[in-house]
CSV table of C-alpha atoms and ligand atoms in Angstrom, one decimal:
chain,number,residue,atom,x,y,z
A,238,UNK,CA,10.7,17.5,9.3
A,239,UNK,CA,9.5,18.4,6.0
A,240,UNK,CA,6.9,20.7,4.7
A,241,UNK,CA,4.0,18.9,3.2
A,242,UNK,CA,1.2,19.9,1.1
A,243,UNK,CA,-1.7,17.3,0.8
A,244,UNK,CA,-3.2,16.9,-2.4
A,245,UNK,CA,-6.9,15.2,-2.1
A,246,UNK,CA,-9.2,15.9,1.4
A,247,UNK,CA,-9.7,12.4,2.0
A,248,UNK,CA,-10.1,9.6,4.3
A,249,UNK,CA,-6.9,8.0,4.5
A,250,UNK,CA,-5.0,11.4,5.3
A,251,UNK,CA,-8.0,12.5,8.0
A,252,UNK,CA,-7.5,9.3,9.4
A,253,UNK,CA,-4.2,8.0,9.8
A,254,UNK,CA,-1.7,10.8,7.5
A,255,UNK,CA,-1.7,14.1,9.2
A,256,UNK,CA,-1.3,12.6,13.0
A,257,UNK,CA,1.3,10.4,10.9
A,258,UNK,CA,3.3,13.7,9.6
A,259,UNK,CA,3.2,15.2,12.3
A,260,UNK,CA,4.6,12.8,14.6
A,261,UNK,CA,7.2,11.9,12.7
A,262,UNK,CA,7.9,15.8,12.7
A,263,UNK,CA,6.5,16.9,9.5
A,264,UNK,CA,4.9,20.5,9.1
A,265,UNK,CA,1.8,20.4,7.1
A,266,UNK,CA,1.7,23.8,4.7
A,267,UNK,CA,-1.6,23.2,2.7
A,268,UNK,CA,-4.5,20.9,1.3
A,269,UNK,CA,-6.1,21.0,-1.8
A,270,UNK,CA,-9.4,19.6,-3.2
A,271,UNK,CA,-11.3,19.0,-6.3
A,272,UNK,CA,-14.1,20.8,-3.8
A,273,UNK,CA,-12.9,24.1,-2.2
A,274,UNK,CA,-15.7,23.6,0.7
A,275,UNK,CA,-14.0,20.5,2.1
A,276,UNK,CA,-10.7,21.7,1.8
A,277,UNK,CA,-11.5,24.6,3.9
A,278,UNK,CA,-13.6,21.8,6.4
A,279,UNK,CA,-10.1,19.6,6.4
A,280,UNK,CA,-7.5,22.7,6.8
A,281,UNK,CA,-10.1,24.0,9.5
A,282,UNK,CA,-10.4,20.6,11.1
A,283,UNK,CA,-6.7,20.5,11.5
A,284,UNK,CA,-5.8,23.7,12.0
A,285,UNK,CA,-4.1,23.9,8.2
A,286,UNK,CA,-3.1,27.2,7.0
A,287,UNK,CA,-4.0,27.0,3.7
A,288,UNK,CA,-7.2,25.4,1.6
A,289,UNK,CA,-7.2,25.5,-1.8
A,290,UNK,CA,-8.2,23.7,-5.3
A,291,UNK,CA,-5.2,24.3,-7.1
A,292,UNK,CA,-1.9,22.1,-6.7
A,293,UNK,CA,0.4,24.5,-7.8
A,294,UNK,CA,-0.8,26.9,-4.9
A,295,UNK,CA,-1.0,24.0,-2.4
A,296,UNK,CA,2.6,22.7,-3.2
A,297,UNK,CA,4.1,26.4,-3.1
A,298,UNK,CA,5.4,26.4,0.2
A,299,UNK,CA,6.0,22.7,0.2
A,300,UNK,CA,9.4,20.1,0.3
A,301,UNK,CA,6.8,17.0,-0.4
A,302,UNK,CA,3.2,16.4,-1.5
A,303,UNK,CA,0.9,13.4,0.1
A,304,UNK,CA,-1.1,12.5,-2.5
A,305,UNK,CA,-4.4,10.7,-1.2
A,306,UNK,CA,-7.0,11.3,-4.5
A,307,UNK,CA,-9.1,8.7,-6.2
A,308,UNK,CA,-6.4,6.1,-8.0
A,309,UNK,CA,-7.6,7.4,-11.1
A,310,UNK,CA,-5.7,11.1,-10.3
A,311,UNK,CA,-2.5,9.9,-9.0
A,312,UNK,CA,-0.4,9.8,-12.1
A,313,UNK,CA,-1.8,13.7,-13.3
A,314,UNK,CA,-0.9,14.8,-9.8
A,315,UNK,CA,2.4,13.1,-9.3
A,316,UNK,CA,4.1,14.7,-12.4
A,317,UNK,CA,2.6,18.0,-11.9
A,318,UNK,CA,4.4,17.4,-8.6
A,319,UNK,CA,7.4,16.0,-9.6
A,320,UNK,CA,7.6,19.3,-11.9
A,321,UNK,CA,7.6,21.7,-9.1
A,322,UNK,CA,10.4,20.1,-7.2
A,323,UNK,CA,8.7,18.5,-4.2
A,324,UNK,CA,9.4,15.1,-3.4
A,325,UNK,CA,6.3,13.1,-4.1
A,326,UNK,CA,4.6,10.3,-1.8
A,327,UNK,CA,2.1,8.6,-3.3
A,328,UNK,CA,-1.1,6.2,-2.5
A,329,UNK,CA,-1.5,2.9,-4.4
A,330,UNK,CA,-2.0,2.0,-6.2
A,331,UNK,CA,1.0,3.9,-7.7
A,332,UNK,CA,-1.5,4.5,-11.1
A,333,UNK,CA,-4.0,2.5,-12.7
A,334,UNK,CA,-1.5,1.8,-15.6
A,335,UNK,CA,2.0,0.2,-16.5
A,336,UNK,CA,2.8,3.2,-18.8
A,337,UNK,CA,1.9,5.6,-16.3
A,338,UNK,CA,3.9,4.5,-13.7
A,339,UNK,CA,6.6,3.9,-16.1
A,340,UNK,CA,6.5,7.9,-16.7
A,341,UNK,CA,5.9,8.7,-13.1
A,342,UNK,CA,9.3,6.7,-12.4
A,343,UNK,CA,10.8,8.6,-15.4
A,344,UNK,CA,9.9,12.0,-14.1
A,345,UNK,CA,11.0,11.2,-10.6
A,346,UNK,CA,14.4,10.1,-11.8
A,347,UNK,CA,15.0,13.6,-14.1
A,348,UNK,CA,14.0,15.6,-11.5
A,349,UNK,CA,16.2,14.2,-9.1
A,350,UNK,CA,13.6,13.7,-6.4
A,351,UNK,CA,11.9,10.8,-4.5
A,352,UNK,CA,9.0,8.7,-5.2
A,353,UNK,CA,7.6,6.5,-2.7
A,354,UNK,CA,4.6,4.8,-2.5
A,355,UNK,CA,2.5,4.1,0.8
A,356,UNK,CA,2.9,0.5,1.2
A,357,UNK,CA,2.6,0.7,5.1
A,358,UNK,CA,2.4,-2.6,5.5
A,359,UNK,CA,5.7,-2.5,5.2
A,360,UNK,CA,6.3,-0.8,8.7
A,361,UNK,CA,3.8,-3.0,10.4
A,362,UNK,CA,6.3,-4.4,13.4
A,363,UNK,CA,4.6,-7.8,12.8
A,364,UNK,CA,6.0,-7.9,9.1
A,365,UNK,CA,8.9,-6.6,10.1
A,366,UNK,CA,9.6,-9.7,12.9
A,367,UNK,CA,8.2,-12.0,10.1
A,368,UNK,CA,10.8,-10.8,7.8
A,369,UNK,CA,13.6,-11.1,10.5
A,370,UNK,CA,12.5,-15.1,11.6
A,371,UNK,CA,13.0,-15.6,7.9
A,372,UNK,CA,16.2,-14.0,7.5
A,373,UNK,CA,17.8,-15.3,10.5
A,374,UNK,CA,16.8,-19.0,9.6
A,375,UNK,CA,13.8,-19.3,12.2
A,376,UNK,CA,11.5,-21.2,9.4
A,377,UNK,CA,14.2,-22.9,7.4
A,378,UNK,CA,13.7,-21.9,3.7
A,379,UNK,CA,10.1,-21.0,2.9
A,380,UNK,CA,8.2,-23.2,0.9
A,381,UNK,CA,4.9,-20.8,0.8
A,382,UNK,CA,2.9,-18.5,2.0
A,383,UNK,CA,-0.8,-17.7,2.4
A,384,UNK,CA,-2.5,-14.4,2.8
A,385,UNK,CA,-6.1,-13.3,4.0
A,386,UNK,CA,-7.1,-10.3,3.3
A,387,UNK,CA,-10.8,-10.7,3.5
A,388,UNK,CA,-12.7,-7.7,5.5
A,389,UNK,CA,-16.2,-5.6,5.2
A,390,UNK,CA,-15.7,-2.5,3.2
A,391,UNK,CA,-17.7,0.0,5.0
A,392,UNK,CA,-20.5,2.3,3.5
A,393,UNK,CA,-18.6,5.4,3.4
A,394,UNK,CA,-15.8,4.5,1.5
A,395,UNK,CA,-18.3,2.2,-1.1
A,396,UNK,CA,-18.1,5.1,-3.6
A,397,UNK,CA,-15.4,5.4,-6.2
A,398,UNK,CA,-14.0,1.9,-5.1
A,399,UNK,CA,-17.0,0.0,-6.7
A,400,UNK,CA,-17.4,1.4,-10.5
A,401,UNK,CA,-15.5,3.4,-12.8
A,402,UNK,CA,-11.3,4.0,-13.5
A,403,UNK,CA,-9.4,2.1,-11.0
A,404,UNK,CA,-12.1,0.7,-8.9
A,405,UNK,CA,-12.3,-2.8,-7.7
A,406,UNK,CA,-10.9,-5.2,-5.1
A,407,UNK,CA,-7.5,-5.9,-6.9
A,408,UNK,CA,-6.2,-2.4,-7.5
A,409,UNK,CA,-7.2,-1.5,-3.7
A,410,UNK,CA,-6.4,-4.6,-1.5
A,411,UNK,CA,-3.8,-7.3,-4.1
A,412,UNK,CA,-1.1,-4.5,-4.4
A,413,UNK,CA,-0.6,-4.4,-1.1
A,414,UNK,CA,-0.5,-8.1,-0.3
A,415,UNK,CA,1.6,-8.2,-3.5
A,416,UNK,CA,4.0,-5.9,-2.1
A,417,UNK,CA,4.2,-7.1,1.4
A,418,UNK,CA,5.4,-10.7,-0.3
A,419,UNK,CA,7.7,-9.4,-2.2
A,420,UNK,CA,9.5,-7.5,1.2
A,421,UNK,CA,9.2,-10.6,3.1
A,422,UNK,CA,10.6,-13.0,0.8
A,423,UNK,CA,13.0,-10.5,-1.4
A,424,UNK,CA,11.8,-11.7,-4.5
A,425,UNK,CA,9.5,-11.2,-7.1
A,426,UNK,CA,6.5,-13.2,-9.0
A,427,UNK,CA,7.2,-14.5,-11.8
A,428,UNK,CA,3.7,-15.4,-12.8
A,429,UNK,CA,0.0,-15.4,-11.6
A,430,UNK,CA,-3.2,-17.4,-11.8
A,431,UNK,CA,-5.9,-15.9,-10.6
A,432,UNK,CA,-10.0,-16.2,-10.0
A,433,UNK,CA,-12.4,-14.0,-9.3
A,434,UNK,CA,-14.5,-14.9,-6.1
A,435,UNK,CA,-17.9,-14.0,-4.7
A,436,UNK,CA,-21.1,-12.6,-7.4
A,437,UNK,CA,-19.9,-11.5,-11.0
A,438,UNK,CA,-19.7,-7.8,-11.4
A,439,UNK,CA,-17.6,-5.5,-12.5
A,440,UNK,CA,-15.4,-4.5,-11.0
A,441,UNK,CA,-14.6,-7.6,-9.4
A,442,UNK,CA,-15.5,-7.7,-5.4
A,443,UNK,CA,-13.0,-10.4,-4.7
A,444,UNK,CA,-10.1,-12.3,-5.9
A,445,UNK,CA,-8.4,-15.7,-5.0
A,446,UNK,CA,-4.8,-16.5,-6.7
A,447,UNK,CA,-1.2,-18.0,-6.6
A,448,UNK,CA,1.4,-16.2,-7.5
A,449,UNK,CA,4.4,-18.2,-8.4
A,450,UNK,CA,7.9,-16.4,-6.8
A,451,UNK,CA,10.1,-20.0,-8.8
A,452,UNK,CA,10.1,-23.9,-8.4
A,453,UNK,CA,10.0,-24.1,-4.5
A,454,UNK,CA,8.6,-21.0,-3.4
A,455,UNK,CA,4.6,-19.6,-4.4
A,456,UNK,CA,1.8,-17.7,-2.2
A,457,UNK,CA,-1.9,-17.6,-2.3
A,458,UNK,CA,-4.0,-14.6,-1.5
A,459,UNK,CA,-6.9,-13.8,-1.0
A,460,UNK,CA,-9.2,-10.3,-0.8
A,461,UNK,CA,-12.6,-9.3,-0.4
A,462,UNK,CA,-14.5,-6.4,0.5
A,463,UNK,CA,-17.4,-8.0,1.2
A,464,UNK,CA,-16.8,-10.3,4.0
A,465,UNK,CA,-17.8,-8.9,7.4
A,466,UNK,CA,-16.4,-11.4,9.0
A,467,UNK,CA,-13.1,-11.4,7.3
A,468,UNK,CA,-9.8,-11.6,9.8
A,469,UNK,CA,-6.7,-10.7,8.0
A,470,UNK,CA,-4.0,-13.5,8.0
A,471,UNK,CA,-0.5,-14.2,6.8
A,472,UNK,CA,1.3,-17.4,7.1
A,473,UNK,CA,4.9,-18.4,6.2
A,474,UNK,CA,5.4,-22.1,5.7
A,475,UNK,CA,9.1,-23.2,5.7
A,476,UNK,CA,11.1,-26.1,5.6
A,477,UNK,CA,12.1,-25.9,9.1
A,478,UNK,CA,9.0,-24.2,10.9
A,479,UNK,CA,6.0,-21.9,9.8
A,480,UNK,CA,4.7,-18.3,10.9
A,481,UNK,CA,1.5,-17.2,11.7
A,482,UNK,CA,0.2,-13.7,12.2
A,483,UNK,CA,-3.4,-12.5,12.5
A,484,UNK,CA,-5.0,-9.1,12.3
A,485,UNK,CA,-2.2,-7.7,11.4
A,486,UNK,CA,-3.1,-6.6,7.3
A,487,UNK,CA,-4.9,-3.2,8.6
A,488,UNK,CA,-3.4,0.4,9.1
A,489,UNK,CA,-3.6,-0.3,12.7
A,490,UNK,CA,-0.9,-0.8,15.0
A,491,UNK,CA,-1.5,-4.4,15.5
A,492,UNK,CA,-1.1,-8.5,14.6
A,493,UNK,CA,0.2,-11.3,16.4
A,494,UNK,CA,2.9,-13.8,15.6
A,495,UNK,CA,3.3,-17.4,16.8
A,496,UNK,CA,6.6,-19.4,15.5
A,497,UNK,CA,6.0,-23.1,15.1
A,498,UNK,CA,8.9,-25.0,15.4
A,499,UNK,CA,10.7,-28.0,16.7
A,500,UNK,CA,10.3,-27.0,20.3
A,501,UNK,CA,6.6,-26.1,19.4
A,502,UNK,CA,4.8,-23.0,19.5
A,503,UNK,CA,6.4,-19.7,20.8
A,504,UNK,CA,4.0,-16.6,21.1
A,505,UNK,CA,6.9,-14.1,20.0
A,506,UNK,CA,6.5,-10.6,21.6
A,507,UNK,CA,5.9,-7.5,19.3
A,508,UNK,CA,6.8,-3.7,20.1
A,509,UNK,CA,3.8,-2.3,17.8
A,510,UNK,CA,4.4,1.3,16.1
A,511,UNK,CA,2.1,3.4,14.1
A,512,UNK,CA,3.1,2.4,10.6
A,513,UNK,CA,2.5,5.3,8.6
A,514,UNK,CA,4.8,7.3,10.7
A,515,UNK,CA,7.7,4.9,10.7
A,516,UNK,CA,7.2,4.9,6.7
A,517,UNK,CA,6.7,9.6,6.7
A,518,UNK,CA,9.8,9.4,9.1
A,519,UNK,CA,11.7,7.0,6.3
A,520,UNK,CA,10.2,9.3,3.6
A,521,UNK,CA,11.9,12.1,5.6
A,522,UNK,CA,15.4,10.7,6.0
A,523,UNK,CA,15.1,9.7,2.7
A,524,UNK,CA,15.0,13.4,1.3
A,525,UNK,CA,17.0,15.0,4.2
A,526,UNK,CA,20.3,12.3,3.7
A,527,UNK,CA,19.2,9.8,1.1
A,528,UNK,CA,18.0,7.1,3.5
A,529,UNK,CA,17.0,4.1,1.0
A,530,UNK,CA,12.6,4.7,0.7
A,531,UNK,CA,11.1,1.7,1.8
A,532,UNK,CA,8.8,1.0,-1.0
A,533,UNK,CA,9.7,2.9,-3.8
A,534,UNK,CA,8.3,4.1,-7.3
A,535,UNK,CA,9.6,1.1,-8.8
A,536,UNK,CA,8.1,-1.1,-6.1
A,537,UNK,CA,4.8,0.5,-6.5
A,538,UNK,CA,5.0,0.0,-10.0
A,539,UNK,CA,5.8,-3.9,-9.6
A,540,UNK,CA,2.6,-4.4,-7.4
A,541,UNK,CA,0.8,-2.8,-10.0
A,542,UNK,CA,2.4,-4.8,-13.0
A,543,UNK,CA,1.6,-8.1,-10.6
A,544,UNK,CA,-2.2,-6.8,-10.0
A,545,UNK,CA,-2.8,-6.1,-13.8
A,546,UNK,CA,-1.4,-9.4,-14.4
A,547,UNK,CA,-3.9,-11.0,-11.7
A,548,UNK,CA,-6.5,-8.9,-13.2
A,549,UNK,CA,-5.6,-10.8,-16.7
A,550,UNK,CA,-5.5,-14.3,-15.7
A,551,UNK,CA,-8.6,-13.9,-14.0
A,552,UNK,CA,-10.5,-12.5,-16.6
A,553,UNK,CA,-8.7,-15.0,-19.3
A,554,UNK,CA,-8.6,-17.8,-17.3
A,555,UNK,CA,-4.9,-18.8,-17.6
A,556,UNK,CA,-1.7,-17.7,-16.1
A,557,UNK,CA,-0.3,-14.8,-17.0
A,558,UNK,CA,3.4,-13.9,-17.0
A,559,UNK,CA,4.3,-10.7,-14.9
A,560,UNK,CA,5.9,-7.9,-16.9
A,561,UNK,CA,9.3,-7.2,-15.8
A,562,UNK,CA,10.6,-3.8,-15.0
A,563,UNK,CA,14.0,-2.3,-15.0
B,832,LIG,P1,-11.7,8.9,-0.2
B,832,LIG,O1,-12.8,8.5,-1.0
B,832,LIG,O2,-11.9,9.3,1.3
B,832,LIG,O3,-11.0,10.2,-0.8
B,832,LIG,C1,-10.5,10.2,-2.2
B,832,LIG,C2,-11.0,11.4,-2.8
B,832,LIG,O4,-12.4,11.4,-3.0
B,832,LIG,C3,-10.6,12.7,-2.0
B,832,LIG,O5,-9.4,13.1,-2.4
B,832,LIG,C4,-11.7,13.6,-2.4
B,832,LIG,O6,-11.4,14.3,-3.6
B,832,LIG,C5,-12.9,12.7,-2.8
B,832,LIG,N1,-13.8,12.7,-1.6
B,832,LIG,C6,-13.6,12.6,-0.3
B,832,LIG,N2,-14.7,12.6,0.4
B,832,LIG,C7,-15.7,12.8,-0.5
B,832,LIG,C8,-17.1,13.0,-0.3
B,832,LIG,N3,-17.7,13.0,0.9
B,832,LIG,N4,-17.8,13.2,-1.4
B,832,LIG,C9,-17.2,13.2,-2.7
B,832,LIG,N5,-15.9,13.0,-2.8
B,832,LIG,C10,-15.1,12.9,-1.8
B,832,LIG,O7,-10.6,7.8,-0.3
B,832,LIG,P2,-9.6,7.1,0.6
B,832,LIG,O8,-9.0,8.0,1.7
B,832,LIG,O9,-10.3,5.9,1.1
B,832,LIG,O10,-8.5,6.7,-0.4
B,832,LIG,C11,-7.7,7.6,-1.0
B,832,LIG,C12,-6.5,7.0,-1.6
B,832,LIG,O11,-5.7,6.4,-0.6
B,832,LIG,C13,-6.7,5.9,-2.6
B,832,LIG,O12,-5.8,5.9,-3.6
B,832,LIG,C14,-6.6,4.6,-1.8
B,832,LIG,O13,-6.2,3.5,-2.6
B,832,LIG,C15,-5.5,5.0,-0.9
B,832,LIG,N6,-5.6,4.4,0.5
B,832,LIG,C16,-4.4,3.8,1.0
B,832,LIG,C17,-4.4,3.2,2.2
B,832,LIG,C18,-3.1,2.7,2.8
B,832,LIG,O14,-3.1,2.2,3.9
B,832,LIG,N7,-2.0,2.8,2.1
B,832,LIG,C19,-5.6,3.1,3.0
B,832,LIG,C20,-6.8,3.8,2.4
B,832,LIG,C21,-6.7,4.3,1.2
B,832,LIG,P3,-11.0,15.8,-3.5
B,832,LIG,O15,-9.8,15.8,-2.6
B,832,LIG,O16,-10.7,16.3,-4.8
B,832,LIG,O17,-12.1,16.5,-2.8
């Protein structure tokens, strides 16, 4: 495995990264902080030999950073990166802006090294059974599909998320179900129309909208963080049959699928994985023998391009053409 230096002593890597790194192998070297003290309560949590505030001493020792920080950091921190020669795997969103991303690509590219962005949902073995019934015909062609990714946000992480640069439903939850659709249909939007749902504030809590993927084919999501009794739901309407998973938008290892067809409904049977360490083992093979990365810079960048564009029609109140990238 790779060495891996952490940069930001949050949530996500306490929960779900460093069990994820180091079951796919990986060694991690170091974590840094904007706060020395809980660096030095993760690397001592985890047994972590070193805690520090500085990136350049963090990613010393390193082959790849983790970067976990507030969305607002990620662009700073991924170039400063990219400039040392480590491989960089980043949270979404990818940045909070187009140009950003655009020059976090660019850097990427020059340097020679990989980007990736942590779209697990990717890895979830429920997408990835989804993805097969739709490649192998199961459905027919798909006429649409229809997400739910309504949930409670809990109290601890009701900080940064709720005010200031890149907080708000659409940059946290939409890029991901953004993404996911573009994996399971292997195409992009074209367009989007969006509304904001729930209490006016800013930034918005919750966001309902069609994206538009060409004259037969469109999805409709929707996201919330303030809807305790939210279930997360995907659904894949086709020509010839129709998908349904539930509970299966989280980190967790979990969902269910049913395939409605001719013959009725079959409960199909799911070999459930932690996805964060199928997508650090990809991210490994990636740098080790240039393994394809699952959800690259570029596709990071798309999700954001797609949620800025959701972001627009909401707030305008028309549809808004998705920016293309290269
Ligand atoms: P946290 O709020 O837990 O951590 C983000 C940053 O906030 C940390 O790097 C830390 O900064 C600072 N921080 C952490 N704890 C505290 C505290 N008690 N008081 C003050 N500041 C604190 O964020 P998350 O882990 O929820 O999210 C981090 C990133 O990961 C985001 O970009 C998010 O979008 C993404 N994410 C992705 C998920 C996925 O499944 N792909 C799931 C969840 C989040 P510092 O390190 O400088 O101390």
């Amino acid at each position: 495995g790779l060495r891996w230096a952490l940069i930001g002593a949050s949530t996500i890597a306490r929960e779900r990264i460093v069990a994820a790194i180091r079951a796919a192998g990986g060694n991690i070297v170091a974590v840094q902080s904007g706060n020395l003290e809980r660096a030095e309560a993760f690397a001592a949590d985890f047994a972590l030999p070193l805690a520090t505030q500085h990136l350049a001493k963090a990613v010393a020792n390193a082959d790849a950073v983790y970067i976990s920080s507030t969305n607002a950091q990620h662009c700073a921190q991924t170039l400063q990166a990219l400039d040392t020669g480590c491989h960089v795997l980043c949270e979404k969103p990818i940045a909070i802006d187009l140009a950003d991303a655009r020059r976090m690509i660019a850097a990427a590219g020059a340097a020679g090294r990989i980007l990736a962005v942590n779209h697990h949902l990717r890895h979830n073995a429920v997408h990835r059974k989804i993805r097969d019934c739709i490649v192998s015909g199961q459905i027919g062609t798909p006429r649409a599909v229809i997400i739910s990714n309504a949930g409670w946000l809990p109290g601890h992480l009701r900080g940064w998320r709720l005010s200031g640069p890149g907080a708000g439903i659409v940059l946290d939850k939409t890029v991901h179900d953004i993404d996911l659709l573009r994996f399971l249909l292997a195409s992009d939007p074209r367009s989007v129309s969006a509304a904001f749902s729930g209490p006016n504030g800013e930034p918005p809590h919750a966001i309902m909208g069609i994206l538009d993927f060409g004259p037969t084919l469109s999805a409709q999501f929707h996201d919330d963080f303030d809807a305790p009794f939210g279930q997360t739901r995907l659904e894949v309407i086709g020509d010839a049959g129709r998908l349904i998973a539930e509970d299966c938008l989280s980190g967790r290892p979990a969902g269910s699928l049913t395939l409605h067809d001719q013959s009725g409904p079959h409960i199909l049977s799911i070999a459930h994985h932690d996805p964060y360490a199928a997508l650090i083992d990809n991210f490994q093979q990636a740098a080790r023998n240039g393994a394809p990365i699952a959800a690259s810079g570029r596709d990071g960048a798309i999700a954001l391009a797609t949620a800025l564009a959701a972001i627009q029609s909401a707030t305008t109140g028309s549809r808004t053409q998705i920016e293309n990238l290269p």
